[in-house]
Amino acid sequence: MSGMLILSKSIMKKQMKNQIDKNRLLYLILPISILIIFIIFGLLLLPAYQYKINPDATGYIQIAHLYAQGQILHAVNGYWSPLLSWLLVPFSWLNIDLLIGARILALMSSVCVLTIAWVNMRRQKMPWQVLVSLLFILSIMLLDWSLAGAITGDLLFLLIAMIIPLITIRFINDPTLTNILILGASGAGLYFAKAIGFYIFICYLAVIFIASKKYDYKSFKKYLLVLMCFAVIITPYVAAISYKNRQPTISTASSYNIELAKRFDSQSKLYPHPTASENVFPLKPYQLFVNENPDSMRDTLIANSP
């Protein structure tokens, strides 16, 4: 009788081990398959969307061309966040159409977002059926965003925003100088992707510090060092756009957009530009079109604001 029990337990253990091995295989193979299929479909569909353009794209692309040509003084502006344009510069050097380059960057960012989502869901010990279903749905949404969506810095912003919590965990567990520098640099990346990242990162650090419930000098010092690293990285850019706009600023997008919003025409449902309605916009010699640098349009908007 005891021999039968031992044999039964042995069979059950073997079955459980086989099931665990099978689940581990499913957790690995299916998500990797989704990533591979995503990349294949992205590359196959890319030619069909390579000329899909939006107004913001013209600004990011022209700024990237200016950076690639070394015209830094003309490229730096407070309206367009610089990260997307910076990442497009190598494509310009390689003579690759920047519309295609922007879509390739979007696909690469999406693959990274999917990978991080996969890792986080795996850590939560989700059933593989749920994990794979969510990853599949997310991949469809990201594929549409990458190819058919507007060319902006939003996807880069999402990627960095997903990376920062992972770095924060490392920083909290091991507040070495390296982790401090990486977290501060990630915060700077968030700001360079979208200007709103400046406020979000500072508020995020404040919330993490308060949630830690450790208010001694040592804890305060490590968060202060992160902020200092963040400030050191973004200061040259902030100083440049502040100098160019004749006033301290981290971004001029909101002030421009607010002035433009004041001109909303309820009948046409449009926000008429001074260039279109009043013909008073002073193009600068190096500018090819208005979206290159809307900063130079702000004064005209304010002067002619209703």
Coordinates of C-alpha atoms in Angstrom, one line a residue:
M1 CA 0.0 0.0 0.0
S2 CA 2.8 2.4 0.9
G3 CA 4.6 1.5 -2.3
M4 CA 1.5 2.5 -4.3
L5 CA 1.3 5.9 -2.4
I6 CA 4.9 6.6 -3.1
L7 CA 4.4 5.8 -6.8
S8 CA 1.3 7.9 -7.0
K9 CA 3.1 10.9 -5.4
S10 CA 6.0 10.4 -7.8
I11 CA 3.7 10.5 -10.8
M12 CA 1.9 13.6 -9.5
K13 CA 5.2 15.4 -8.9
K14 CA 6.3 14.5 -12.4
Q15 CA 3.0 15.7 -13.9
M16 CA 3.3 19.0 -11.9
K17 CA 6.9 19.5 -13.1
N18 CA 5.8 18.9 -16.7
Q19 CA 3.0 21.4 -16.3
I20 CA 5.3 24.0 -14.8
D21 CA 7.8 23.4 -17.6
K22 CA 5.0 23.7 -20.2
N23 CA 3.8 27.0 -18.6
R24 CA 7.3 28.4 -18.6
L25 CA 7.7 27.5 -22.2
L26 CA 4.3 29.2 -23.0
Y27 CA 5.3 32.3 -21.0
L28 CA 8.5 32.5 -23.2
I29 CA 7.5 31.3 -26.7
L30 CA 4.2 33.0 -27.1
P31 CA 5.2 36.6 -26.1
I32 CA 8.4 36.3 -28.3
S33 CA 6.2 35.1 -31.2
I34 CA 4.0 38.2 -30.7
L35 CA 7.1 40.4 -30.8
I36 CA 8.4 38.7 -33.9
I37 CA 5.0 38.9 -35.7
F38 CA 4.8 42.6 -34.7
I39 CA 8.1 43.4 -36.2
I40 CA 7.3 41.5 -39.4
F41 CA 3.9 43.1 -39.9
G42 CA 5.4 46.5 -39.0
L43 CA 8.1 46.2 -41.7
L44 CA 5.7 44.8 -44.3
L45 CA 3.1 47.5 -43.8
L46 CA 5.6 50.4 -43.4
P47 CA 5.7 51.2 -47.2
A48 CA 1.9 51.7 -47.2
Y49 CA 2.2 54.4 -44.4
Q50 CA 5.5 56.0 -45.3
Y51 CA 3.9 59.2 -46.7
K52 CA 1.2 59.6 -44.0
I53 CA 2.0 62.9 -42.5
N54 CA 0.6 65.3 -39.9
P55 CA 1.3 69.0 -39.2
D56 CA 3.6 68.2 -36.2
A57 CA 5.7 65.9 -38.3
T58 CA 6.8 68.8 -40.6
G59 CA 8.2 70.6 -37.6
Y60 CA 10.0 67.7 -36.1
I61 CA 11.5 66.7 -39.5
Q62 CA 12.6 70.2 -40.4
I63 CA 14.2 70.6 -37.0
A64 CA 16.0 67.3 -37.4
H65 CA 17.4 68.4 -40.8
L66 CA 18.7 71.6 -39.2
Y67 CA 20.4 69.6 -36.4
A68 CA 21.9 67.2 -39.1
Q69 CA 23.3 70.2 -41.0
G70 CA 24.9 71.6 -37.9
Q71 CA 22.6 74.7 -37.8
I72 CA 22.1 74.4 -34.0
L73 CA 21.2 78.0 -33.4
H74 CA 18.3 77.7 -35.9
A75 CA 17.3 74.2 -34.7
V76 CA 17.0 75.0 -31.0
N77 CA 13.5 76.3 -30.2
G78 CA 11.1 76.2 -27.3
Y79 CA 8.1 74.8 -29.1
W80 CA 9.1 71.4 -30.5
S81 CA 10.5 69.0 -27.8
P82 CA 13.9 67.9 -29.2
L83 CA 14.2 64.2 -28.5
L84 CA 12.4 62.9 -31.6
S85 CA 14.3 65.4 -33.8
W86 CA 17.6 64.3 -32.3
L87 CA 16.9 60.6 -32.9
L88 CA 16.0 61.4 -36.5
V89 CA 19.4 63.0 -37.2
P90 CA 21.2 59.7 -38.0
F91 CA 18.5 58.9 -40.6
S92 CA 19.2 62.3 -42.2
W93 CA 22.9 61.6 -42.3
L94 CA 22.2 58.2 -44.0
N95 CA 19.9 60.0 -46.5
I96 CA 16.9 58.0 -45.3
D97 CA 13.5 59.7 -45.8
L98 CA 12.7 61.1 -42.3
L99 CA 9.1 60.1 -42.6
I100 CA 10.3 56.5 -42.9
G101 CA 12.8 57.1 -40.1
A102 CA 10.1 58.4 -37.8
R103 CA 8.0 55.3 -38.4
I104 CA 11.0 53.0 -37.8
L105 CA 11.6 54.8 -34.5
A106 CA 8.0 54.4 -33.6
L107 CA 8.1 50.7 -34.3
M108 CA 11.3 50.3 -32.3
S109 CA 9.7 52.2 -29.4
S110 CA 6.7 50.0 -29.6
V111 CA 8.8 46.8 -29.4
C112 CA 10.4 48.2 -26.3
V113 CA 7.0 49.1 -24.8
L114 CA 5.8 45.6 -25.5
T115 CA 8.9 44.0 -24.0
I116 CA 8.6 46.1 -20.8
A117 CA 4.8 45.3 -20.6
W118 CA 5.7 41.6 -20.9
V119 CA 8.3 41.7 -18.2
N120 CA 6.0 43.6 -15.8
M121 CA 3.0 41.3 -16.4
R122 CA 5.3 38.2 -15.9
R123 CA 6.4 39.7 -12.6
Q124 CA 2.8 39.9 -11.5
K125 CA 2.5 36.2 -12.1
M126 CA -0.5 36.5 -14.5
P127 CA -1.8 33.3 -16.0
W128 CA -0.2 32.9 -19.4
Q129 CA -3.6 33.1 -21.2
V130 CA -4.2 36.6 -19.7
L131 CA -0.7 37.7 -20.4
V132 CA -0.7 36.6 -24.0
S133 CA -4.2 38.1 -24.6
L134 CA -3.2 41.5 -23.2
L135 CA 0.1 41.5 -25.0
F136 CA -1.7 40.7 -28.3
I137 CA -4.2 43.5 -27.8
L138 CA -1.5 45.9 -26.9
S139 CA 0.5 44.9 -30.0
I140 CA -2.4 45.7 -32.3
M141 CA -2.9 49.1 -30.6
L142 CA 0.8 49.9 -30.9
L143 CA 1.1 48.8 -34.5
D144 CA -1.7 51.2 -35.4
W145 CA -0.1 54.0 -33.4
S146 CA 3.3 53.4 -34.9
L147 CA 2.2 53.3 -38.6
A148 CA -1.1 55.2 -38.8
G149 CA -0.8 57.5 -35.8
A150 CA 0.6 61.1 -35.8
I151 CA 4.4 61.5 -35.8
T152 CA 5.0 63.1 -32.4
G153 CA 7.2 62.5 -29.3
D154 CA 4.3 60.8 -27.5
L155 CA 5.4 57.2 -28.1
L156 CA 8.9 58.1 -26.9
F157 CA 7.4 59.7 -23.8
L158 CA 5.4 56.6 -23.1
L159 CA 8.5 54.4 -23.4
I160 CA 10.5 56.5 -21.0
A161 CA 7.6 56.8 -18.6
M162 CA 7.5 52.9 -18.5
I163 CA 11.3 52.7 -18.0
I164 CA 11.5 55.2 -15.1
P165 CA 9.6 53.0 -12.5
L166 CA 11.9 50.1 -13.3
I167 CA 15.0 52.3 -12.7
T168 CA 13.3 53.7 -9.6
I169 CA 13.1 50.2 -8.0
R170 CA 16.8 49.7 -8.6
F171 CA 17.5 53.2 -7.2
I172 CA 15.5 52.6 -4.0
N173 CA 17.1 49.2 -3.4
D174 CA 20.6 50.3 -4.3
P175 CA 21.1 54.1 -4.4
T176 CA 24.5 54.1 -5.9
L177 CA 25.8 57.0 -7.9
T178 CA 25.3 55.0 -11.2
N179 CA 21.6 54.4 -10.4
I180 CA 21.2 58.1 -9.4
L181 CA 22.7 59.2 -12.7
I182 CA 20.5 56.8 -14.7
L183 CA 17.3 57.9 -12.9
G184 CA 18.2 61.6 -13.4
A185 CA 19.1 61.0 -17.1
S186 CA 15.7 59.2 -17.6
G187 CA 13.9 62.2 -16.1
A188 CA 15.7 64.4 -18.5
G189 CA 14.7 62.1 -21.4
L190 CA 11.1 62.4 -20.3
Y191 CA 11.4 66.2 -20.5
F192 CA 13.2 66.1 -23.9
A193 CA 10.4 63.8 -25.2
K194 CA 7.6 66.1 -24.1
A195 CA 8.0 69.3 -22.1
I196 CA 5.3 68.3 -19.6
G197 CA 7.8 65.6 -18.5
F198 CA 9.6 68.3 -16.5
Y199 CA 6.7 68.7 -14.1
I200 CA 5.7 65.0 -14.1
F201 CA 9.2 63.9 -13.1
I202 CA 9.6 66.3 -10.3
C203 CA 6.1 65.4 -8.9
Y204 CA 6.9 61.7 -9.4
L205 CA 10.1 62.0 -7.3
A206 CA 8.2 64.0 -4.6
V207 CA 5.5 61.3 -4.4
I208 CA 8.1 58.5 -4.2
F209 CA 10.0 60.3 -1.5
I210 CA 6.8 60.9 0.6
A211 CA 5.7 57.3 0.1
S212 CA 9.0 56.0 1.3
K213 CA 8.3 57.5 4.8
K214 CA 12.0 58.0 5.3
Y215 CA 12.5 61.7 5.9
D216 CA 16.0 61.7 7.3
Y217 CA 18.9 63.6 5.7
K218 CA 20.4 60.5 4.0
S219 CA 17.2 59.7 2.2
F220 CA 16.6 63.4 1.2
K221 CA 20.1 63.6 -0.1
K222 CA 19.8 60.8 -2.6
Y223 CA 16.6 62.3 -4.1
L224 CA 18.3 65.7 -4.2
L225 CA 21.2 64.2 -6.1
V226 CA 18.7 62.8 -8.7
L227 CA 17.2 66.2 -9.1
M228 CA 20.6 67.8 -9.4
C229 CA 21.6 65.3 -12.1
F230 CA 18.3 65.9 -13.9
A231 CA 18.9 69.7 -13.7
V232 CA 22.5 69.5 -15.0
I233 CA 21.4 67.5 -18.1
I234 CA 18.5 69.8 -19.1
T235 CA 20.1 73.1 -18.1
P236 CA 22.0 73.8 -21.4
Y237 CA 18.9 73.2 -23.5
V238 CA 16.7 75.3 -21.1
A239 CA 19.3 78.1 -21.2
A240 CA 19.4 78.0 -25.0
I241 CA 15.6 78.3 -25.5
S242 CA 15.3 80.9 -22.7
Y243 CA 18.0 83.0 -24.4
K244 CA 16.4 82.6 -27.8
N245 CA 13.0 83.6 -26.4
R246 CA 14.3 86.5 -24.3
Q247 CA 12.7 85.1 -21.1
P248 CA 13.2 82.1 -18.7
T249 CA 11.2 79.1 -20.0
I250 CA 11.3 75.4 -20.2
S251 CA 8.8 75.4 -23.2
T252 CA 6.9 77.9 -25.2
A253 CA 4.3 75.5 -26.6
S254 CA 1.6 76.2 -24.1
S255 CA 1.8 80.0 -24.4
Y256 CA 1.7 79.7 -28.2
N257 CA -1.2 77.3 -28.1
I258 CA -3.2 79.4 -25.6
E259 CA -2.8 82.5 -27.9
L260 CA -3.9 80.4 -30.9
A261 CA -6.8 79.0 -29.0
K262 CA -8.1 82.6 -28.3
R263 CA -8.6 83.0 -32.0
F264 CA -11.0 80.0 -32.3
D265 CA -13.7 80.6 -34.8
S266 CA -16.9 78.9 -33.7
Q267 CA -18.4 79.1 -37.2
S268 CA -15.6 77.5 -39.1
K269 CA -14.4 75.4 -36.1
L270 CA -10.8 76.5 -36.9
Y271 CA -8.0 78.3 -35.1
P272 CA -7.0 80.9 -37.8
H273 CA -3.3 81.7 -38.1
P274 CA -2.1 85.3 -38.5
T275 CA -0.4 84.0 -41.6
A276 CA -3.7 82.9 -43.1
S277 CA -6.0 85.6 -41.9
E278 CA -3.9 88.8 -41.6
N279 CA -0.8 88.2 -43.6
V280 CA 1.4 89.7 -40.9
F281 CA 3.6 86.8 -40.0
P282 CA 7.3 87.7 -40.3
L283 CA 9.2 84.7 -41.6
K284 CA 12.8 84.6 -40.5
P285 CA 15.4 84.2 -43.3
Y286 CA 16.3 80.6 -42.3
Q287 CA 12.7 79.4 -41.9
L288 CA 11.1 77.4 -44.7
F289 CA 7.6 77.3 -43.2
V290 CA 5.6 78.2 -40.1
N291 CA 5.8 74.8 -38.4
E292 CA 9.6 74.9 -38.2
N293 CA 9.6 77.3 -35.3
P294 CA 6.2 78.7 -34.1
D295 CA 8.1 80.7 -31.4
S296 CA 8.6 83.5 -34.0
M297 CA 4.9 83.6 -34.5
R298 CA 4.0 84.1 -30.8
D299 CA 4.5 87.9 -30.7
T300 CA 2.4 88.3 -33.8
L301 CA -0.4 86.2 -32.2
I302 CA -0.3 88.2 -29.0
A303 CA -0.3 91.6 -30.9
N304 CA -3.3 90.5 -32.9
S305 CA -5.1 88.6 -30.2
P306 CA -8.9 89.3 -30.0

